Structure formats: structure tokens, C-alpha cells
XYZ file of C-alpha atoms in Angstrom:
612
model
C -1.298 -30.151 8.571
C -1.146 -33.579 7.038
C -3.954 -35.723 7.793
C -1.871 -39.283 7.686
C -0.385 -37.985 11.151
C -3.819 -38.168 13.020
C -5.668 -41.236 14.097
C -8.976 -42.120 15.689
C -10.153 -42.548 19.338
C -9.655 -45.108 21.774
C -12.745 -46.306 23.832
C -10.857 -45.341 26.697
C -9.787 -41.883 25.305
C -13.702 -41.429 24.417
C -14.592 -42.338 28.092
C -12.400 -39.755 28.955
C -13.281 -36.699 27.376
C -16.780 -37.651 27.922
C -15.905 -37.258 31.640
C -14.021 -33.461 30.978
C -17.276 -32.435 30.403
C -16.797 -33.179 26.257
C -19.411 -33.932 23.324
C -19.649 -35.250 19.862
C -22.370 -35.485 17.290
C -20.049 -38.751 16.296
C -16.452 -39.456 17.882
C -15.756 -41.398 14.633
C -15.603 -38.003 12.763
C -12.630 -36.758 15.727
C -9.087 -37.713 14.820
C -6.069 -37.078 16.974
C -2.349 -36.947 17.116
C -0.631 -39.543 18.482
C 0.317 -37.338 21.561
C -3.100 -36.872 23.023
C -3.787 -35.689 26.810
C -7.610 -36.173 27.046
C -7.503 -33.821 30.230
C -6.808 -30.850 27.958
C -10.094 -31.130 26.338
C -13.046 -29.939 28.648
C -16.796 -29.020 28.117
C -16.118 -29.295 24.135
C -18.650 -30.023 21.854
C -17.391 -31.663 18.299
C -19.655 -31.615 15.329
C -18.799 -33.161 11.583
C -14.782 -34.122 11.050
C -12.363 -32.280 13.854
C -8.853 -32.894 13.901
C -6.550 -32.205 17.360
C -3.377 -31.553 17.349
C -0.593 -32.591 19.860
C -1.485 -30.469 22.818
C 0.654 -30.748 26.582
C 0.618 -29.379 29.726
C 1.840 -25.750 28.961
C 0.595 -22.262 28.373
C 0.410 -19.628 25.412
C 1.010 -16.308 26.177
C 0.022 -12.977 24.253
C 1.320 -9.949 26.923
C -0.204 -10.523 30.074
C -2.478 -13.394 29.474
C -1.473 -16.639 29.442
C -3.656 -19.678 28.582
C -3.524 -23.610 29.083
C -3.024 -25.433 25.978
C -6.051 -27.093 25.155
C -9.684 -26.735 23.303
C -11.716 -25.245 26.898
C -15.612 -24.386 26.432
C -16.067 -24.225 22.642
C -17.879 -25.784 19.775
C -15.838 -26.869 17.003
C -17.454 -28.186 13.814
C -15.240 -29.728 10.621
C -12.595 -27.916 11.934
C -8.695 -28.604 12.262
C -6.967 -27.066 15.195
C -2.764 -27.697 14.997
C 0.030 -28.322 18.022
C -0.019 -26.409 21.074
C -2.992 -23.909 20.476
C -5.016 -22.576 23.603
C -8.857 -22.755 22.048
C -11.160 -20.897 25.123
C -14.880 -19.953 24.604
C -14.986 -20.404 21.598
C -18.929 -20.419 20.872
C -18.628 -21.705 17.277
C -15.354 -22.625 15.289
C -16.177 -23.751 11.952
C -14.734 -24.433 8.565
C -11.246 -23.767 9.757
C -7.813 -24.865 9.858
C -5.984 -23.440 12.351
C -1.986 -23.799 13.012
C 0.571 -24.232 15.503
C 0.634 -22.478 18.636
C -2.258 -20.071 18.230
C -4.259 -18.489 20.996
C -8.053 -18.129 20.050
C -10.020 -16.594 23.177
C -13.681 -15.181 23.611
C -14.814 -15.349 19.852
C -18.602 -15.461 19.580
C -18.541 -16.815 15.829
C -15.524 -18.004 13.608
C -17.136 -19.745 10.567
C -15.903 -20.684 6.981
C -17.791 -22.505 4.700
C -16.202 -23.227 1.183
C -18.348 -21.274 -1.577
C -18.652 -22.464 -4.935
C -16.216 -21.380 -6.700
C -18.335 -21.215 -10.483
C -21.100 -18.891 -8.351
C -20.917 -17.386 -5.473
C -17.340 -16.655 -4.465
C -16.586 -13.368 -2.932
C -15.467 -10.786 -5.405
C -13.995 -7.440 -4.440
C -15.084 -4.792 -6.010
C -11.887 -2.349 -6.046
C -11.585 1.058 -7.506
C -14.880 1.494 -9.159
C -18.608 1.041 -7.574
C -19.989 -0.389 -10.487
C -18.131 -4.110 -9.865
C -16.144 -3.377 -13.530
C -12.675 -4.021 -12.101
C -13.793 -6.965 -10.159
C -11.147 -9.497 -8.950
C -11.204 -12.498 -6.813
C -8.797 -12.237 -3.302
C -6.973 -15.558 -2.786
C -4.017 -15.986 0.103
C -0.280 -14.902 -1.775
C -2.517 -11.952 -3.647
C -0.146 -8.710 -3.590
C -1.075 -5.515 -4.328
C 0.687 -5.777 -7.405
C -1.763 -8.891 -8.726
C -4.726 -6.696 -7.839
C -3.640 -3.919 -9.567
C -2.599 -5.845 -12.834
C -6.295 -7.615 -12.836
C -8.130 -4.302 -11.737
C -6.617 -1.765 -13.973
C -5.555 -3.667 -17.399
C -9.334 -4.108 -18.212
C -8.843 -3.733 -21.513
C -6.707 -6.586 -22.137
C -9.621 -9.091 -21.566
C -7.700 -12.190 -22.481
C -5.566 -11.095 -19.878
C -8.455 -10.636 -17.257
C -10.040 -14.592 -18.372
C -6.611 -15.867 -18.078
C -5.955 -14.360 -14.183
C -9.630 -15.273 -13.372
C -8.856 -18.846 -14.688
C -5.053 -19.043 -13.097
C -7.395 -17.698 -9.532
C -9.969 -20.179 -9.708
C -6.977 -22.753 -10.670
C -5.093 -22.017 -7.180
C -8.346 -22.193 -5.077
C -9.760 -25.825 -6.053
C -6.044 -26.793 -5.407
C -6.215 -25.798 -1.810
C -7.251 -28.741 0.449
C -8.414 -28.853 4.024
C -11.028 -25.664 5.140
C -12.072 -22.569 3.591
C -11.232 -20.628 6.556
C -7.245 -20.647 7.187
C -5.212 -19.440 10.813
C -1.552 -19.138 10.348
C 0.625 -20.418 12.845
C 1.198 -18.225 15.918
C -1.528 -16.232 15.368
C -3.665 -14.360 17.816
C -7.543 -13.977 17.733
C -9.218 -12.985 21.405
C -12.105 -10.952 22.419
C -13.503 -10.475 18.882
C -17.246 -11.054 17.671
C -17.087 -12.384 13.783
C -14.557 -13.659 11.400
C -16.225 -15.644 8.243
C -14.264 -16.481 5.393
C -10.630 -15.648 6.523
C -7.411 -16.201 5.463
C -5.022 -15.450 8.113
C -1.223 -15.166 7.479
C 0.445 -15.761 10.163
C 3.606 -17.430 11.522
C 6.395 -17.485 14.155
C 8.815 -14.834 12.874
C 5.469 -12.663 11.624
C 2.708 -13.305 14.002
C -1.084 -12.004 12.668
C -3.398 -10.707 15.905
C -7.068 -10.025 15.266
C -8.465 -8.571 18.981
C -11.567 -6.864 20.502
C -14.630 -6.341 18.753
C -13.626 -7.113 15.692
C -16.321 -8.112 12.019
C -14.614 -9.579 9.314
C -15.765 -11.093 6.451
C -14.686 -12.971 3.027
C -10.513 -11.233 2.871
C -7.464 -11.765 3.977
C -4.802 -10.615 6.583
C -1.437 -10.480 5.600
C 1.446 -11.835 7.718
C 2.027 -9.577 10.390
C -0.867 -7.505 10.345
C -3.646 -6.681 13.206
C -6.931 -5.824 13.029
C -8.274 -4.831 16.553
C -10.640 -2.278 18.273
C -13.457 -2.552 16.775
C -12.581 -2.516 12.923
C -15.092 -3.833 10.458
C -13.995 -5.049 7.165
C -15.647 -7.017 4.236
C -14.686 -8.189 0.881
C -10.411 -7.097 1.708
C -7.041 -8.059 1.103
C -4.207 -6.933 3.505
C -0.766 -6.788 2.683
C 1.907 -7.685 5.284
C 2.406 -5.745 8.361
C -1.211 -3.578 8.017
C -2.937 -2.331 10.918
C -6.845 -2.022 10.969
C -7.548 -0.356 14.120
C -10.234 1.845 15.989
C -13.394 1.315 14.008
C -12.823 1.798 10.698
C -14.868 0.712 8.084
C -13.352 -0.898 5.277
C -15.159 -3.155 2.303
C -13.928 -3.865 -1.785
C -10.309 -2.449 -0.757
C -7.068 -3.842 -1.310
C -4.923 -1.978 1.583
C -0.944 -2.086 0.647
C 1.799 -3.207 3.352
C 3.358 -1.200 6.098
C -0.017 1.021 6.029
C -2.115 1.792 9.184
C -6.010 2.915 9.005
C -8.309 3.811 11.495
C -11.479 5.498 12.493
C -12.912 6.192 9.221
C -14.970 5.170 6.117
C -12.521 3.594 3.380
C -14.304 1.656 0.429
C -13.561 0.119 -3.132
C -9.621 0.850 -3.673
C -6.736 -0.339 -3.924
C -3.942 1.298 -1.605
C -0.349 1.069 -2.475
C 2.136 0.408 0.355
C 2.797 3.440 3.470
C -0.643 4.533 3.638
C -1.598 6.663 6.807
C -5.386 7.543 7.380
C -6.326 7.649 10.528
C -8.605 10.596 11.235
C -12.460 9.832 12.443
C -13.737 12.080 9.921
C -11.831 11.020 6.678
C -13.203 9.510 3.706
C -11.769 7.448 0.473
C -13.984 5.923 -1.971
C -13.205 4.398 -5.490
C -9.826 5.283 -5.893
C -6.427 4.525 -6.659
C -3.899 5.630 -4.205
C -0.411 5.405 -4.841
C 0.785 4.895 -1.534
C 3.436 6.510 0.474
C 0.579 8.818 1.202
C -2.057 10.551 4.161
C -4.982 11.200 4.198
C -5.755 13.971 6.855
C -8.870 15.007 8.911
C -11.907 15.683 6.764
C -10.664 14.350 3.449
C -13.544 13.198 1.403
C -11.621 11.588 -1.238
C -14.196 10.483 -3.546
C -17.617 11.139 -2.121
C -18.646 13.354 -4.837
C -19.838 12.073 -7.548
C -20.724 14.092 -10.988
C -22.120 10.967 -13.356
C -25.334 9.701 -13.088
C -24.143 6.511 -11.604
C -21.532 6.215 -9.418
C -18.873 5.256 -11.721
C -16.223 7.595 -11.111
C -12.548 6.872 -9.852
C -9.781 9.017 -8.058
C -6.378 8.017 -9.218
C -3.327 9.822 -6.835
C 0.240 8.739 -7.656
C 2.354 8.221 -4.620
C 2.994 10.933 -2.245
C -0.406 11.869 -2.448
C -1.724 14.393 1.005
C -4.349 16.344 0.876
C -4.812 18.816 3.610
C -7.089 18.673 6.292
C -10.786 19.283 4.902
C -10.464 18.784 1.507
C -13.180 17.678 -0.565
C -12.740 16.760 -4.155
C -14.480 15.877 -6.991
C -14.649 12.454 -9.284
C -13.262 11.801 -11.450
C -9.613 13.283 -10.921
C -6.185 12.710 -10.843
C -2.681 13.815 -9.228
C 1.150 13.453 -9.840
C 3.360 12.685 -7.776
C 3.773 14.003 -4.613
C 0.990 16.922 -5.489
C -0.080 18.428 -1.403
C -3.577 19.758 -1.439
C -4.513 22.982 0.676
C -7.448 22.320 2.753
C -10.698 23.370 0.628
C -13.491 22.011 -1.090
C -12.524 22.013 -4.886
C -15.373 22.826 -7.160
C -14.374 20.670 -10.010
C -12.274 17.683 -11.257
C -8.989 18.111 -11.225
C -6.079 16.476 -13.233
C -2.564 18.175 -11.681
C -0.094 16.771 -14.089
C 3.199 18.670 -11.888
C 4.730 16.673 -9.403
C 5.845 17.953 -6.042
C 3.423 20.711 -6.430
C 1.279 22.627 -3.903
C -2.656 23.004 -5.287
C -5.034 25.421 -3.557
C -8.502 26.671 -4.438
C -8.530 30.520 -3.968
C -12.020 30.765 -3.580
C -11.362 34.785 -2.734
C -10.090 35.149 -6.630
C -12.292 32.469 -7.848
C -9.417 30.504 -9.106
C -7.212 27.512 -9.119
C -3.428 28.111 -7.820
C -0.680 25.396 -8.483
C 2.877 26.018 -7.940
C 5.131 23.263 -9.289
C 8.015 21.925 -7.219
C 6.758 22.706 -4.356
C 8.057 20.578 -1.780
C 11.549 20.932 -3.138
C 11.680 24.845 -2.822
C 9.934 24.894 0.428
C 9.144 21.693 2.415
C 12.513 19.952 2.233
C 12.812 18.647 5.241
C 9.827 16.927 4.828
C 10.626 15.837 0.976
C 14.403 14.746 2.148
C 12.473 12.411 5.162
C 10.150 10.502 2.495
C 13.753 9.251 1.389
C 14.497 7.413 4.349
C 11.204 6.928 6.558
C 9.412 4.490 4.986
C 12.316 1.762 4.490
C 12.924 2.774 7.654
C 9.720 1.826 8.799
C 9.356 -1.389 6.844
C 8.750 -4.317 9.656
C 7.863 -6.792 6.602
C 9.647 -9.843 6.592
C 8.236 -11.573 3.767
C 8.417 -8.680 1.481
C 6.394 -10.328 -1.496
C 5.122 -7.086 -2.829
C 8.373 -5.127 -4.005
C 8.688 -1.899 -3.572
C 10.025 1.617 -4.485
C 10.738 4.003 -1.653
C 12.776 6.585 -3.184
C 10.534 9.950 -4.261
C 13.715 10.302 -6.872
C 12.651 7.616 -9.274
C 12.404 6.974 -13.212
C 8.579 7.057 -12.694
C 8.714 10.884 -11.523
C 11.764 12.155 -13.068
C 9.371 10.887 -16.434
C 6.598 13.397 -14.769
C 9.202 16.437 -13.616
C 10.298 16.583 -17.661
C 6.598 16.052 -18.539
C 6.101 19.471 -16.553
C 8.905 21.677 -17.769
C 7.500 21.583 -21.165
C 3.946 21.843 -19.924
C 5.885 25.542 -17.873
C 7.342 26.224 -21.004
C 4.171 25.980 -23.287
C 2.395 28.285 -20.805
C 4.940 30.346 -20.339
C 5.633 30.819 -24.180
C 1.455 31.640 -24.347
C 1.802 33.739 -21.396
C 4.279 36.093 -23.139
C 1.898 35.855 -26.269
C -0.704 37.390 -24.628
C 0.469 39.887 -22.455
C -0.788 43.394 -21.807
C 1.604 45.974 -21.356
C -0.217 47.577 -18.885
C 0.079 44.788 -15.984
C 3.087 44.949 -13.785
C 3.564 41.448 -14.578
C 3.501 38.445 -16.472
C 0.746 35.818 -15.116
C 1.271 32.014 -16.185
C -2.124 30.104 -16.521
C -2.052 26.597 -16.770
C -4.738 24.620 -18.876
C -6.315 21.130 -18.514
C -5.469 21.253 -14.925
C -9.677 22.201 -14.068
C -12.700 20.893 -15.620
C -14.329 23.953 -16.043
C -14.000 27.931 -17.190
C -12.403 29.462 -14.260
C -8.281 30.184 -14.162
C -5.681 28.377 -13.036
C -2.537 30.053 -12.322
C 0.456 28.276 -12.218
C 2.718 30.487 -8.740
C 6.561 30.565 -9.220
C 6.751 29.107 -12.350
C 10.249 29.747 -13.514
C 11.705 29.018 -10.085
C 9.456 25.571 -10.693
C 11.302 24.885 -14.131
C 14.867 25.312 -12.769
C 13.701 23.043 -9.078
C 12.498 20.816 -11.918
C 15.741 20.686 -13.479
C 17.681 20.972 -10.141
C 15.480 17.304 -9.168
C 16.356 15.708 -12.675
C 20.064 16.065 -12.118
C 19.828 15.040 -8.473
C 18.079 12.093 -8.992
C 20.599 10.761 -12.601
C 23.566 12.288 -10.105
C 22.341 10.451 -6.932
C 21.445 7.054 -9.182
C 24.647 7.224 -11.122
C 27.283 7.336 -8.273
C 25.339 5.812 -5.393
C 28.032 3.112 -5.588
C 31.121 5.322 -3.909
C 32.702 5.939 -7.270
C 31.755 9.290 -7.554
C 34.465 10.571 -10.031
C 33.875 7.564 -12.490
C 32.810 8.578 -15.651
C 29.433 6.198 -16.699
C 29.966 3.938 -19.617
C 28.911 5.551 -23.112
C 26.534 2.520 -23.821
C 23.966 3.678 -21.574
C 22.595 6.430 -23.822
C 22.282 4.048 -26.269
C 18.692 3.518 -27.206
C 15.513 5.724 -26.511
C 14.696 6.733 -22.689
C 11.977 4.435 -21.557
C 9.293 7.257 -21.194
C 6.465 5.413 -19.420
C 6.741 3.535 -15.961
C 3.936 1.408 -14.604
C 3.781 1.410 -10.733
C 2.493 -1.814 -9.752
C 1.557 -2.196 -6.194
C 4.975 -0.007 -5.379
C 6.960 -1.964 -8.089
C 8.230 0.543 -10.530
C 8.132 -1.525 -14.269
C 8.704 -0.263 -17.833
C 5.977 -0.127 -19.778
C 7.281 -2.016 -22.704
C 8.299 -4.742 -20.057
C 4.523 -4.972 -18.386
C 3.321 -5.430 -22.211
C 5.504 -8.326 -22.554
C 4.364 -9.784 -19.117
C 0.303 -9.355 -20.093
C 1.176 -11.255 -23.635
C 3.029 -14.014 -22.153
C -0.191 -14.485 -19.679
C -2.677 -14.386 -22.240
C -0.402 -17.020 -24.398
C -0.533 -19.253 -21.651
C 3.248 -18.954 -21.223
C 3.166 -18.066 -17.545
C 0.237 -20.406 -16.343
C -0.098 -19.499 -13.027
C 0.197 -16.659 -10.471
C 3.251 -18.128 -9.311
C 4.814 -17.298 -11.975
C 3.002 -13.887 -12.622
C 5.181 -13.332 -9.569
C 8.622 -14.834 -10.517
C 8.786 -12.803 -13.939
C 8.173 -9.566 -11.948
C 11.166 -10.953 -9.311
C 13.416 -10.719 -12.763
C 12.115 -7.718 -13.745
C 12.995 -6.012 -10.058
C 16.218 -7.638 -10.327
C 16.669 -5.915 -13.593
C 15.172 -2.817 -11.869
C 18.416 -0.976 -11.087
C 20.345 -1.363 -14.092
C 17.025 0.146 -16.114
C 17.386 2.931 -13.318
C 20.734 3.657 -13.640
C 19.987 3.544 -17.585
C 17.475 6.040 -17.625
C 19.061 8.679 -14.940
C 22.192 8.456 -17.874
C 19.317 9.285 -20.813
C 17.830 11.769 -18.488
C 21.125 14.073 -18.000
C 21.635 13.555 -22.049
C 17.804 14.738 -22.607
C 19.475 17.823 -20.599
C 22.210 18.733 -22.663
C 20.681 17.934 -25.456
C 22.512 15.414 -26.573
C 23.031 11.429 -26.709
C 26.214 10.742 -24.595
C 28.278 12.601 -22.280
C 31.773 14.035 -22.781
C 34.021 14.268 -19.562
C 33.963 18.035 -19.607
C 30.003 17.609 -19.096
C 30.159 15.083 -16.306
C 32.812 17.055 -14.637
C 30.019 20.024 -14.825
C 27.361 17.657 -13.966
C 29.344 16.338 -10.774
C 30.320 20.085 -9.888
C 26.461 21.062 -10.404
C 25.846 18.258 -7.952
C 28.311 19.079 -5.212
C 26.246 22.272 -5.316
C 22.838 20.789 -5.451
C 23.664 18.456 -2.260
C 24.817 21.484 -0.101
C 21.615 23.141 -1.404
C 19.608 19.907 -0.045
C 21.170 19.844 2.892
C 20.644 23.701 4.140
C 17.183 23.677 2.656
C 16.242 20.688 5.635
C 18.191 22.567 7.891
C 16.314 25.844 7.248
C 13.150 24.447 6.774
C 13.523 22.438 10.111
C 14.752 25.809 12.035
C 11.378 27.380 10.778
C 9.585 25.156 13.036
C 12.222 25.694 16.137
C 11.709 29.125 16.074
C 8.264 29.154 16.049
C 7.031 31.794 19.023
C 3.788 30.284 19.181
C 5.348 26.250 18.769
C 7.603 27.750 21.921
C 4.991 28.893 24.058
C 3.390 25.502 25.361
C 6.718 24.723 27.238
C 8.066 26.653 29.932
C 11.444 27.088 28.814
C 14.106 25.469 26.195
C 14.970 22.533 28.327
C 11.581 21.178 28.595
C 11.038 21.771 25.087
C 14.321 19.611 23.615
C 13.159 17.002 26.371
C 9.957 16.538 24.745
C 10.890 17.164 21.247
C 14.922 16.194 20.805
């Protein structure tokens, strides 16, 4: 709010307010807008500089309760409250600016005071305990930033320039510490110090019952209610922090909900579900697009002598209920854990896979493309569900939906030659007097026990049956199905590496350009940190189309594609689609005609009632 709008007190206006019941260390220090109603102010008490917006005789509403406007039984203390707010019991509102048309009700504390920025601002500690991938939250921060500043350590010139560029944006910010968006909601909550709340009109922020937070922010359209506790954050837009979870040193991506459980030091790509009382994720990366089910403990063992260890999932990450696992380890794409409390690190380089500790045969089991030869329907509804279920409105943080992307067609090729190698060894060192040839896998454990890699040649062909779905489905996503691509695209080599940034899928050799340019000085601020990676998403799709061409060349071994081969390739699709499409239908049924999923209802009808 600009401060040229408000304007001191009239003796009469002070004689007023004094009679509401109102009280000021110095009513010099209290400015107000030009509109004032001195009967809207009652049994206030103003300490240091307060500034009042242009309140009248109306109400704000949030569901059933509506309030007057007006600042009613609080304490306010160098504090700027906008137009049309309804301020009740308020016991102490301090350091903050708050905006238009915001309801703040039964708050025992709401206090801001603006650190130094050289000494004791408050750093998050993300994806490591041991404070080495330290970064410093400010309000605009997306998942991407925190990502680029937590994980690209070793670029340090990089790191001093984002730190500098950080502290650059906060001594730029005037008014309080604390900020309220407009339209925001706060009510029946205990302590909020050191906020930054997004909020507005078309993406209202509520904060409700019982509710500790400290030194973060809350994204535009997010809640945090029911007794959640979280220090030291950073919420993306449209997050929900909700029956008492505990969250500190975590970055938590948009369009993710958690509850009930202990999350601390990571950062959390976009779509994140974990909302189980028992759960657990500690100093990790997660992907997003991922859950977390009941009795994870995702990072609570740790095998250094200081906890320094870090869990690193790639999107589509779900480990089944009760799994335990072991620092430090990490997971393609997509990799489903069976419930079980792995003995050792793990690094599962297949994507789509399905891991499972046979404790019976003391060994580890992985069978690659899982979800494609067996949990369709569940594979084909990642497609659609999330952008489906994207309320953001804002959408600062780009983001890649689509399970069929360059960044896992890049790990599906990865594994066919890591099937092949084993394979290859596994014929090698046969014995003649098994029924059968076993494939082990190697690297996938720390440790000396097997790993045996299930199905793996009907893995390799799924493997090649998801390449050509994904270059098909990229290719002719724009209706002209029979068109034959342009030559040029093969031209080049396949861009092999893919940085996921906060859900943003970027060439590597495009992020390397982006880190020297910020260590030059050439982008200066975070700004534009954020309008080079606009380009590059604009650029996204034509890269995408690029590499799905390169990827069905890399098939047929060679570097552009006749017409007879695209004919095949579009005939080969035809075939894969039907294939997708009877595969969700089939795995669906499996669930429909499920005796014991039939036996709860008491006939069909009330079952298609309840489930569709």
C-alpha cells in the first residue's frame, strides 16, 4: 500500500476512538485513509507506526462467519492493515502488512520483525541435515530456484551470485517483514512469525485452527489449517498443510497436499500426496507426482557417521505401505516399492519398475516396466490426473505432467542396454543343469546379496513398446497423423541428459548455459533467472518433438527416417494404442471382479452407486 495515501489524526478523530474503547502509545505514529469511520475501531491498542486502511460499514465473510469490517479487540504494533479487512482478537499483530479485504480472527500472536539480513536471516536447510545446500526463502521463490541453488553446489560462483541476487531482492522490499496478501484468511490459529503470505482475490491463501508457523512462505492459494506446524518452508501455489503435520527446512512443490506426519529438509516437486499419520521423509529429493503411503520412512536411516545422507526419487516415486529404506539411495522414474524394510541402499536405475525385497530368498527382485505390463490403468491416469487437478492460477513454477517425456524415454534406453548387458552375462554364465536362465542385475544393491531382474525380456520389448509411444504420441499430437516429420530433426546428436527443475524438464546443455550467464553477471537478478527459463519452456516442445524424432532413429538404427519406416512406425502405433487401451480396460476389470472388493455391498446396484 502506498504510504502518500494515508494521513494523520484529527483531534476530533482521536477523541473518538479514545471513546470506542481505543489506545495508543502515541496517535502521532497512527496514519489513516482519508475514508475513516472512527466507530469501526473499538478497544484497540496501537503501539509504534500503524497504518488503517479505508474501512465501512460492511462485513467479510469466510463460509458461515461473517465479520464487521474494522480492527475489534487487538493490539497492533508497526503494523499496516489495508481496505476493508475485519481484524478481531487479535492479541498481538506486529511487523506486518496486511492487504485488502482480509479476515484475521482469534490469533494469539502474529509477529514479524525484519532480521538482519548480513546475520541472522532464516536459512532453510533443504535436502541434506548438515546445512550444505542451504538457501535463503524469499516471496516469488519456485521450486525450480530452490532446486538450482540447492543442488548445483558445485558451481560456487553460481551459489555467491543467487545468494547475492537473494539478499539484493530483500533490502529492496519496503514496508514490514511480515506480508498478508489480499483476501487472505487467518482465524483461530496460535503463531505465525516471519510470514509471507500470497494471497489475492482470484487465489485466496487461508491459514485456520491451531496453526505454528515460522520464518516461510505460503504460496497463493494454499492453506495451512488443523493444527500443522511448519518452520523454515516455502510453499508453492495451491499446497495444503493440514492435520498436524510437521514440516521444517522443506521446500513443498504446488498442487501437493501433506498431512499428519513428520516431513523435514527436502525439496518436493509438484503433485505430492503424503498424508498418512505414520509416514516419514527426511533429506531427500522427491520428484514429485508422487505418494508416500502409510509407514514410509523415507530417510530415517542413516549409515554415515553424521547424518549427511540424501534420498533422491525421480517423479512417480510410491513406495508401498511400510517401507523403510536406507540413505543414501536413489530411484528412476516411476520405480513402485513393495512394502518391506530394505536392508541396504539402493540405486534402481529402470523406470516404471516394481522393486521388492524377498527376504524369504534373501534377495533383491526388480522387474522393469512394470507399470506398463501390469498397472496400466493406473500408468494411463498419471497422464491426465494431475493437469487435471491443477487449481494454480499463477502457474510460476512450470511444469511437466506427462510420464512420456524426453527425461524418461533418456532412462527407458538407459535400461535396455543395462537388460541387455545382463542378459548377455546371464547367458555367459549359465549352467546347463537349471531349467532356466536367471538375469541378475548389478549396482542396483549396496551389498553381496542378488538381485534378480523378473521378466526381463518382456521389460526390453515394454521398454521399446514406451519409446515408440511416447516419439509416436509427441510427433503427431497435432491431428496430422499421416504427415511424414521433416528430415532436419535427426540432425544433430539426441540431447541425452534432462535436468528436472522443480517439474520443468531442461536440457542439460541449456541449464549450463543458464548457470554461466548467472555467474557472468548477465542475468542479474532472479527475475530474470525466471524469464530465461520462460524461453527455454517455450522452446520446450520443439526440443520434445526433436528428441522423440532422434529417439525412433536411435531405434532403427539409423539417422533419418524413410517413409516405408514411418509407415511401419505409424502401423506399430495403431497397434500399441489398442494395446494401451485394453490393458486399462483389463487392468480396471481386475478390480470389478474382485469377489472380496464385491462383498461389502449388497448387490451390483449399490456397488455402481457408490463406485460409478
Amino acid at each position: 500500500m502506498k504510504m502518500n495515501t494515508f494521513r494523520a489524526l484529527t483531534c476530533q478523530e482521536i477523541e473518538s476512538l479514545e471513546q470506542f474503547g481505543n489506545r495508543a502509545e502515541d496517535w502521532s505514529q497512527v496514519q489513516v485513509s482519508d475514508a475513516f469511520d472512527a466507530a469501526l475501531f473499538r478497544n484497540n491498542v496501537f503501539m509504534g507506526r500503524v497504518w488503517l486502511g479505508a474501512m465501512v460499514q460492511g462485513y467479510v465473510h469466510d463460509g458461515d462467519l461473517r465479520l464487521p469490517e474494522g480492527i475489534y479487540n487487538s493490539m497492533l504494533c508497526d503494523a499496516q492493515v489495508g481496505s476493508h479487512c475485519a481484524i478481531h482478537n487479535v492479541k498481538m499483530l506486529s511487523g506486518y502488512s496486511v492487504g485488502e479485504s482480509c479476515l484475521l480472527f482469534n490469533i494469539d500472536e502474529m509477529t514479524a520483525s525484519r532480521p538482519n539480513i548480513e546475520n541472522d536471516y532464516p536459512w532453510i536447510e533443504p535436502m541434506n541435515e548438515n546445512g550444505g545446500r542451504r538457501i535463503m526463502p524469499f516471496s516469488g521463490m519456485t521450486i525450480g530456484d530452490a532446486y538450482l541453488w540447492a543442488k548445483y553446489r558445485d558451481h560456487g560462483a553460481m551459489v555467491e551470485r543467487l545468494e547475492q541476487m537473494t539478499r539484493e531482492r530483500l533490502a529492496t522490499e519496503e514496508g514490514c517483514y511480515g506480508n498478508v496478501g489480499s483476501h487472505c484468511v487467518i482465524k483461530n490459529t496460535r503463531t505465525v512469525h516471519n510470514v509471507a503470505v500470497l494471497s489475492d482475490e482470484e487465489t485466496p491463501s487461508r491459514i485456520e485452527d491451531c496453526i505454528v508457523l515460522a520464518d516461510g512462505v505460503v504460496g497463493y492459494g494454499s492453506t495451512c489449517e488443523y493444527g500443522c506446524i511448519a518452520m523454515r518452508f516455502v510453499l508453492g501455489e495451491h499446497v495444503h498443510l493440514e492435520f498436524g503435520v510437521r514440516l521444517n527446512d522443506t521446500v513443498v512443490g504446488d498442487n501437493s497436499t501433506i498431512a499428519r506426519c513428520e516431513v523435514g529438509n527436502n525439496i518436493i516437486f509438484p503433485a505430492h500426496e503424503q498424508h498418512h499419520n505414520n509416514s516419514f521423509l527426511i533429506a531427500g529429493v522427491v520428484m514429485g507426482q508422487s505418494n508416500m503411503a502409510a509407514g514410509c520412512t523415507v530417510g530415517s536411516n542413516h549409515n554415515g557417521r553424521t547424518a549427511d545422507n540424501e534420498i533422491v526419487a525421480g517423479r512417480g516415486f510410491w513406495p508401498g505401505l511400510c517401507t523403510s529404506l536406507k540413505h543414501s539411495s536413489s530411484f528412476a522414474s516411476y520405480t513402485l516399492l513393495a512394502k518391506g524394510s530394505y536392508p541396504a541402499e539402493l540405486s534402481i536405475t529402470l523406470p516404471f519398475s516394481l522393486v521388492n525385497n524377498n527376504a524369504s530368498k534373501g534377495q533383491l527382485e526388480v522387474m522393469p516396466a512394470y507399470w506398463w505390463m501390469y498397472n496400466m490403468y493406473a500408468l494411463n491416469r498419471n497422464i491426465t490426473k494431475f493437469a487435471k487437478r491443477d487449481k494454480r492460477k499463477k502457474k510460476a513454477q512450470h511444469i511437466v505432467f506427462n510420464p512420456f517425456a524426453p527425461d524418461t524415454a533418456e532412462e527407458m534406453i538407459n535400461a535396455r542396454m543395462l537388460i541387455k548387458c545382463w542378459t548377455e552375462q546371464a547367458y555367459l554364465n549359465f549352467d546347463k543343469t537349471k531349467e532356466k536362465v536367471e538375469v541378475l542385475g548389478y549396482g542396483l544393491e549396496k551389498g553381496k546379496r542378488r538381485t534378480v531382474v523378473l521378466k526381463s525380456a518382456q521389460g526390453y520389448q515394454a521398454y521399446e513398446d514406451m519409446l515408440i509411444y511416447y516419439a509416436m504420441n509427441t510427433l503427431t499430437n497435432d491431428g496430422a497423423e499421416n504427415a511424414m516429420p521433416e528430415a532436419s530433426l535427426g540432425e544433430g546428436e539426441r540431447i541425452r541428459e534432462w535436468a528436472n527443475l522443480g517439474g520443468q524438464l531442461v536440457a542439460q546443455q541449456d541449464l549450463d548455459i543458464l548457470i554461466r550467464k548467472i555467474e557472468s553477471g548477465e542475468v542479474k537478478s532472479w527475475d530474470e533467472v525466471h524469464e530465461e527459463l520462460d524461453k527455454l519452456w517455450e522452446a520446450y516442445p520443439a526440443q520434445c518433438r526433436k528428441h522423440a524424432y532422434q529417439v525412433l532413429c536411435d531405434l532403427s538404427l539409423t539417422h533419418s527416417l524413410n517413409e516405408t519406416q514411418w509407415q511401419q512406425y505409424l502401423q506399430r502405433y495403431a497397434t500399441i494404442r489398442q494395446f494401451v487401451a485394453d490393458q486399462v480396460r483389463i487392468t480396471r476389470q481386475k478390480d470389478e471382479a474382485n469377489l472380496f472388493r464385491q462383498m461389502t455391498y449388497r448387490n451390483d446396484a449399490e456397488m455402481k452407486a457408490v463406485l460409478g
